[in-house]
mmCIF file of C-alpha atoms in Angstrom:
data_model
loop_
_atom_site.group_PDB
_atom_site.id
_atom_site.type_symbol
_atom_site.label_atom_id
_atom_site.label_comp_id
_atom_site.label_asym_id
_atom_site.label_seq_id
_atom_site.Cartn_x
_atom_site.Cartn_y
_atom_site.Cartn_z
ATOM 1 C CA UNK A 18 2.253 11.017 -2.827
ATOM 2 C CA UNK A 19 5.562 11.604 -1.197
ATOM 3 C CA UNK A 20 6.601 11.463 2.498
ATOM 4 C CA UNK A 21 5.166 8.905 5.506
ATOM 5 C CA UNK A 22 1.590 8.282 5.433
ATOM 6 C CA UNK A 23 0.078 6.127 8.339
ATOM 7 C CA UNK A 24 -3.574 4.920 8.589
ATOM 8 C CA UNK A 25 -5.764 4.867 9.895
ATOM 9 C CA UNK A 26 -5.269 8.762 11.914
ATOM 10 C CA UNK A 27 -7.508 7.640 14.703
ATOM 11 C CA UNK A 28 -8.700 4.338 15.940
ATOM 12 C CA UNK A 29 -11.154 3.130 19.315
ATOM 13 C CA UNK A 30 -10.695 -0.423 19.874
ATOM 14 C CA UNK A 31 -12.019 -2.393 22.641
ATOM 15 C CA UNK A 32 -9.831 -4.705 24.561
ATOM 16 C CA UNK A 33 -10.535 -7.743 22.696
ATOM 17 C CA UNK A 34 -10.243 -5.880 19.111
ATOM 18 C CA UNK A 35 -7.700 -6.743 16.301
ATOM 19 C CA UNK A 36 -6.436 -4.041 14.249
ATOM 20 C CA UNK A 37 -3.745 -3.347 12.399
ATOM 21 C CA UNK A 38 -1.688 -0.253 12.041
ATOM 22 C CA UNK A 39 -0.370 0.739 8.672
ATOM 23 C CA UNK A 40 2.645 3.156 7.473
ATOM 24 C CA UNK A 41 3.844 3.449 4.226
ATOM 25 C CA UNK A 42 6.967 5.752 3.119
ATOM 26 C CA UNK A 43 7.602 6.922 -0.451
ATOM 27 C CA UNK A 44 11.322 8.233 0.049
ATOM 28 C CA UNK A 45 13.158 5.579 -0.903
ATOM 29 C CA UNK A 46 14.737 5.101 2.721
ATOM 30 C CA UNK A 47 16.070 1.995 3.887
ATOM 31 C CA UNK A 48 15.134 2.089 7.833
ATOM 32 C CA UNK A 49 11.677 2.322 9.512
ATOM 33 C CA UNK A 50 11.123 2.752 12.829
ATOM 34 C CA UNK A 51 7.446 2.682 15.220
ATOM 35 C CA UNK A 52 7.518 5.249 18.363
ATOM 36 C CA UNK A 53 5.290 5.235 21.227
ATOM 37 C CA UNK A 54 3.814 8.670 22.570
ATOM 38 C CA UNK A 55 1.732 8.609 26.107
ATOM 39 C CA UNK A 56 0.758 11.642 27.293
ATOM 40 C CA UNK A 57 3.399 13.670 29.094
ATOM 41 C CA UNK A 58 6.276 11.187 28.853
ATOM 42 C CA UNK A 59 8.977 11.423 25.982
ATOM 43 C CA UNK A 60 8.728 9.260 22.697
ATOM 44 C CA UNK A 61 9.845 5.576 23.165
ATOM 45 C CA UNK A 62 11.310 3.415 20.370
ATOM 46 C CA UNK A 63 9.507 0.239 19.846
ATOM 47 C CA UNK A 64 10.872 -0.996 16.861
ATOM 48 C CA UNK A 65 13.158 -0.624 14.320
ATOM 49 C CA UNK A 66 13.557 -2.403 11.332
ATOM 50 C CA UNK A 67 16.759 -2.128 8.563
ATOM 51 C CA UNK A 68 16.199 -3.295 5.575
ATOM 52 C CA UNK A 69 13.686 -5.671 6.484
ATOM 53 C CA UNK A 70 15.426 -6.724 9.485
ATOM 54 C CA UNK A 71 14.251 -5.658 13.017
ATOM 55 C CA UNK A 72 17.228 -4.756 14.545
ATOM 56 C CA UNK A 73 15.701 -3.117 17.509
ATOM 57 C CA UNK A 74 12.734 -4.486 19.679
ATOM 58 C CA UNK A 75 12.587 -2.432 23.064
ATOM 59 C CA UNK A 76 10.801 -4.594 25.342
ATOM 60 C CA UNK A 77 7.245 -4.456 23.932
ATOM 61 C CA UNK A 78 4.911 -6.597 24.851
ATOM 62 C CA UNK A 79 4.011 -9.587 22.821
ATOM 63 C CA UNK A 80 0.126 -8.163 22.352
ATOM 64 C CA UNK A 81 1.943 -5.427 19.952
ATOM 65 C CA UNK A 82 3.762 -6.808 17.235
ATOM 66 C CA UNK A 83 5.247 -5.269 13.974
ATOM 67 C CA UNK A 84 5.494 -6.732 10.324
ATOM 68 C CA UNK A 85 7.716 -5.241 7.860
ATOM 69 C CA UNK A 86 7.038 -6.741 4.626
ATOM 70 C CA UNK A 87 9.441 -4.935 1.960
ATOM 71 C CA UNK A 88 11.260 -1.035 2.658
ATOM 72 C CA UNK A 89 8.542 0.901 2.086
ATOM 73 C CA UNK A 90 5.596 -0.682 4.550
ATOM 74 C CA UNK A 91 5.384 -1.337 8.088
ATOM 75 C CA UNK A 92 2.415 -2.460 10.090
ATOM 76 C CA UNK A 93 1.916 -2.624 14.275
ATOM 77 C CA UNK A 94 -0.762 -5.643 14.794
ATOM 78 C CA UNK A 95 -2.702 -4.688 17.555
ATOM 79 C CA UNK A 96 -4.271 -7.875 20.017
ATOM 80 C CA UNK A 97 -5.788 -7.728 23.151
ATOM 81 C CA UNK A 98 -4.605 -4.545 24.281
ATOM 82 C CA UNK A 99 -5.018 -3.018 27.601
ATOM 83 C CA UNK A 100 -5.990 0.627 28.537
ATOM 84 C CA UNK A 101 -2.446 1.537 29.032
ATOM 85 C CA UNK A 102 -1.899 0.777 25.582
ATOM 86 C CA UNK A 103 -3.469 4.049 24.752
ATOM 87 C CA UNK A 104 -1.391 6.413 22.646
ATOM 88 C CA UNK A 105 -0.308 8.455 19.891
ATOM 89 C CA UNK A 106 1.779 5.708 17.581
ATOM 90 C CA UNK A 107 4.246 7.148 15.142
ATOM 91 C CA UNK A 108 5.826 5.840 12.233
ATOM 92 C CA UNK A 109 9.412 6.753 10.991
ATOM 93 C CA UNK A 110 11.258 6.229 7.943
ATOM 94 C CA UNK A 111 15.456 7.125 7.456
ATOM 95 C CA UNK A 112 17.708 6.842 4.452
ATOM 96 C CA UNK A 113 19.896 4.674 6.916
ATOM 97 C CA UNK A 114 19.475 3.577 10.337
ATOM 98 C CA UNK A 115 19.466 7.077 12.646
ATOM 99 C CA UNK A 116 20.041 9.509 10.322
ATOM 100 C CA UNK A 117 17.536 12.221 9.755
ATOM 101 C CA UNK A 118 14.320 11.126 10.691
ATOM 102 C CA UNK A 119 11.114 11.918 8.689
ATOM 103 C CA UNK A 120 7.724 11.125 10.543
ATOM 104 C CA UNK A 121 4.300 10.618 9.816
ATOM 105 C CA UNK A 122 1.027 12.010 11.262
ATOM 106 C CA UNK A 123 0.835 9.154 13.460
ATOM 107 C CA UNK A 124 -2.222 7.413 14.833
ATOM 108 C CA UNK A 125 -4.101 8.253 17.645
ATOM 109 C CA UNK A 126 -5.035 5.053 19.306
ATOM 110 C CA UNK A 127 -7.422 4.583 22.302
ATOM 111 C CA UNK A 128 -8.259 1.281 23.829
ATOM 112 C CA UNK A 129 -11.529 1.041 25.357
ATOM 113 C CA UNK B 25 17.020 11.720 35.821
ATOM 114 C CA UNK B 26 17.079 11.471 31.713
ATOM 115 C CA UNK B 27 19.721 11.147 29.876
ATOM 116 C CA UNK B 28 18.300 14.150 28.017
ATOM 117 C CA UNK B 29 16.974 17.249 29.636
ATOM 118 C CA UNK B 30 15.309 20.081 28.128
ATOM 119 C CA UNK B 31 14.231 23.488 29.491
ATOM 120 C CA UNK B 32 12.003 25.159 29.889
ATOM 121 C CA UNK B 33 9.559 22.640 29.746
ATOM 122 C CA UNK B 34 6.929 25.012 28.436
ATOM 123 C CA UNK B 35 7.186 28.441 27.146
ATOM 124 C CA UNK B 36 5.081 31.421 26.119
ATOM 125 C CA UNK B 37 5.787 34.361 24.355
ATOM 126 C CA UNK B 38 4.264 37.254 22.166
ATOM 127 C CA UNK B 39 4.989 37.364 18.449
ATOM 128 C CA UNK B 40 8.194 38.664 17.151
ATOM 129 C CA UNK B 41 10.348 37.653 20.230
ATOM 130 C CA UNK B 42 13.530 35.917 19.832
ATOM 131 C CA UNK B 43 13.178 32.130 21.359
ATOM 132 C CA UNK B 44 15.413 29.970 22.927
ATOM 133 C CA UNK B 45 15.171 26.337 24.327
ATOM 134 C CA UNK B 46 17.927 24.364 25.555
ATOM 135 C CA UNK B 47 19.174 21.174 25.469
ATOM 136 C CA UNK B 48 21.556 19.063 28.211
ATOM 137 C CA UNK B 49 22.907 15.691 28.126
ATOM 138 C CA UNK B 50 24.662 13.603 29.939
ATOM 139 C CA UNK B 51 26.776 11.201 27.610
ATOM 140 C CA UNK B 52 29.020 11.005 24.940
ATOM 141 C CA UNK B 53 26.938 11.992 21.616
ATOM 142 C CA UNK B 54 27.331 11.156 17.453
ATOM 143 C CA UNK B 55 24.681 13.461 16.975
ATOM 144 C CA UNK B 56 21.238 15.544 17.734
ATOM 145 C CA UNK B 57 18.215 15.969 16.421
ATOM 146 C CA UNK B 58 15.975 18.911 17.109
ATOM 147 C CA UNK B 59 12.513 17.880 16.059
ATOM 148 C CA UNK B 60 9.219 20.046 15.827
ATOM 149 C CA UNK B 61 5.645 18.209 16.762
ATOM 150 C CA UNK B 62 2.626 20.030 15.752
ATOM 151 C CA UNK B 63 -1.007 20.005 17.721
ATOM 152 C CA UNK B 64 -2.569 17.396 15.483
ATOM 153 C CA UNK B 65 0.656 14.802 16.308
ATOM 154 C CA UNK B 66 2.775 14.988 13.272
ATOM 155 C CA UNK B 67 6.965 15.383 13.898
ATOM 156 C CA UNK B 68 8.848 17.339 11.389
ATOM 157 C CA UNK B 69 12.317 16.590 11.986
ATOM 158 C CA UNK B 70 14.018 20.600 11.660
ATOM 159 C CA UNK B 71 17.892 19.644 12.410
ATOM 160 C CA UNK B 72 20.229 16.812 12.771
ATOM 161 C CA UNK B 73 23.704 18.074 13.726
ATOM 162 C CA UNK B 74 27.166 16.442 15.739
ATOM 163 C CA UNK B 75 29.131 19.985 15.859
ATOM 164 C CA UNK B 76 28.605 23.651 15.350
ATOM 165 C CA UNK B 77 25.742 25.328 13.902
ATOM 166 C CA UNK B 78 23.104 24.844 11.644
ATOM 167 C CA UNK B 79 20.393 27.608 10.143
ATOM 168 C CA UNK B 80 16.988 26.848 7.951
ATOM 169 C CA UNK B 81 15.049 30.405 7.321
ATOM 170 C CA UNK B 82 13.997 31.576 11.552
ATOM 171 C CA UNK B 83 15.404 28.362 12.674
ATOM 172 C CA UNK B 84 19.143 28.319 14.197
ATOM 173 C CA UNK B 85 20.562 24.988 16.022
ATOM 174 C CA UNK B 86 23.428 25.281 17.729
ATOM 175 C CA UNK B 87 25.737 22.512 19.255
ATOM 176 C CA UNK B 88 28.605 23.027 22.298
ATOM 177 C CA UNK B 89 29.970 18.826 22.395
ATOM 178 C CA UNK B 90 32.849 19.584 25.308
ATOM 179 C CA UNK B 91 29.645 21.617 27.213
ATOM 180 C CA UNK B 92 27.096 18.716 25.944
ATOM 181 C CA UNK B 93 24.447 21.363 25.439
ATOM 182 C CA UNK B 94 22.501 22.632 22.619
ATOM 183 C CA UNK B 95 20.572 25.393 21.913
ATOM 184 C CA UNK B 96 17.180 25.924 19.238
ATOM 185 C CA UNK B 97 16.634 29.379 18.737
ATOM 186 C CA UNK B 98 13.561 31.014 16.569
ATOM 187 C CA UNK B 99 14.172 34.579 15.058
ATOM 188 C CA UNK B 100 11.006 36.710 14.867
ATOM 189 C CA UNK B 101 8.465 33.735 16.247
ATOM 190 C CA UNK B 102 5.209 33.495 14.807
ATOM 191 C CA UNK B 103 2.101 32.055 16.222
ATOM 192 C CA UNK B 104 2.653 29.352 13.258
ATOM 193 C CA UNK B 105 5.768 28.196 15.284
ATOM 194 C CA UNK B 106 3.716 27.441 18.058
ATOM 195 C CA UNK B 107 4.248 23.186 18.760
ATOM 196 C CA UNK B 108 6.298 21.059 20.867
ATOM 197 C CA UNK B 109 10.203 21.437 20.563
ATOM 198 C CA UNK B 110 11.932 17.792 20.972
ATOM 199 C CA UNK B 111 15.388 17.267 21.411
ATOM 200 C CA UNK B 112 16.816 13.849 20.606
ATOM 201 C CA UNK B 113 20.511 12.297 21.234
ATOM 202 C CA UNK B 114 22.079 9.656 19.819
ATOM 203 C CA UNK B 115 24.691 8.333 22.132
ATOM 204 C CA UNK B 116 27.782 7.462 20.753
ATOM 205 C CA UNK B 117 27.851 3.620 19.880
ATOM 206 C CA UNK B 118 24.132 3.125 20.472
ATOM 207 C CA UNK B 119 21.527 2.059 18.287
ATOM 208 C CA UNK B 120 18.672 4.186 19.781
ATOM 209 C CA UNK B 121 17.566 7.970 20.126
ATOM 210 C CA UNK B 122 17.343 9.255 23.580
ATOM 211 C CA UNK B 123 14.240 11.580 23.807
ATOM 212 C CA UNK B 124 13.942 14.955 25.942
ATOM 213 C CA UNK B 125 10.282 15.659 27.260
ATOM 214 C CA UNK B 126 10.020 18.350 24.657
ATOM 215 C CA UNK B 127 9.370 21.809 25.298
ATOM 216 C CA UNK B 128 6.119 23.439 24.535
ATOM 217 C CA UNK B 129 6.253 27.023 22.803
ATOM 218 C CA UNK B 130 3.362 28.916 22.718
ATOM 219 C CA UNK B 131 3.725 32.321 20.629
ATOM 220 C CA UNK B 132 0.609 34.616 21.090
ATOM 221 C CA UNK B 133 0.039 37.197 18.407
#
């Protein structure tokens, strides 16, 4: 398997769920970012993490909250979202921080 | 306004024509990155370029710094090229991609 996988591709969750987001890349790059897709408004970085480290956390709220436990996996926890939370969540992976970016599928989440 | 403006913001055309969508920004830039989002969500990233030009089979990037504009252009579009076109800056000395609002290119057959 090669590329950026995330799972799962879609996912309901009421308000008071907990899920977890997963992305895995199998490129042997060394930074991994999450994106944020609402309808009609341009992708917004969430996180980004550089070998392990974040070194980027844009203002997200508390209730979304990533784990990046070795170069090749990163995970959004998901807790007691709110409707507005509903979106298409994409995982990134680069060789090093901002260079070309290779995506995954991303995960269609809607919060009930 | 964003820092990063693309036009048009949606596009149709019939099958063979020769496509163009542009790209403006408004800061100092290390680099660009054209990027191709399909129906089901997926992003292919298709170019990452600071100067010049850059060509993959139909697909031509182009880059003016002094003008801060660039240009995507697709020779003989398909209806497979249908998807949303993003353009994405990095400015210089930043950490973070600035995103346009994509364009979205419809080719009929």
């Amino acid at each position: 398997e090669t590329g950026v996988t995330q799972t799962p591709r879609h996912l309901v969750m009421g308000m008071t769920n907990k899920k977890s987001l997963k992305c895995e890349q199998h490129l042997g790059h060394n930074a991994m970012y999450w994106y944020k897709q609402s309808a009609k408004k341009p992708l917004e970085l969430m996180f980004v993490y550089s070998l392990e480290e974040r070194v980027e956390n844009n203002s997200v709220p508390s209730r979304l909250s990533p784990e990046c436990p070795n170069s090749s996996h990163l995970f959004l926890h998901l807790h007691t979202l709110q409707p507005e939370d509903s979106a298409l969540y994409l995982c990134a992976s680069s060789q090093e921080a901002w260079t070309s970016l290779h995506f995954g599928n991303g995960t269609r989440l809607t919060v009930t | 306004k964003n820092e990063v403006e693309q036009s048009p913001q949606n596009l149709t055309a019939q099958e063979g024509e020769f496509i163009t969508i542009n790209c403006s920004y408004s800061v100092g830039i290390s680099a660009l990155h054209w990027l191709q989002q399909h129906p089901g969500g997926g992003i292919v990233s298709l170019f990452m370029l600071s100067s010049g030009k850059k060509k993959h089979g139909r697909l031509i990037a182009t880059i003016n710094i002094q003008e801060k504009h660039s240009s995507l252009h697709i020779t003989a579009s398909h209806p497979r090229d249908s998807a949303v076109y993003i353009c994405a800056a990095l400015p210089r000395g930043a950490q973070k991609l600035v995103f346009g609002q994509g364009t979205r290119l419809t080719i009929n057959p």
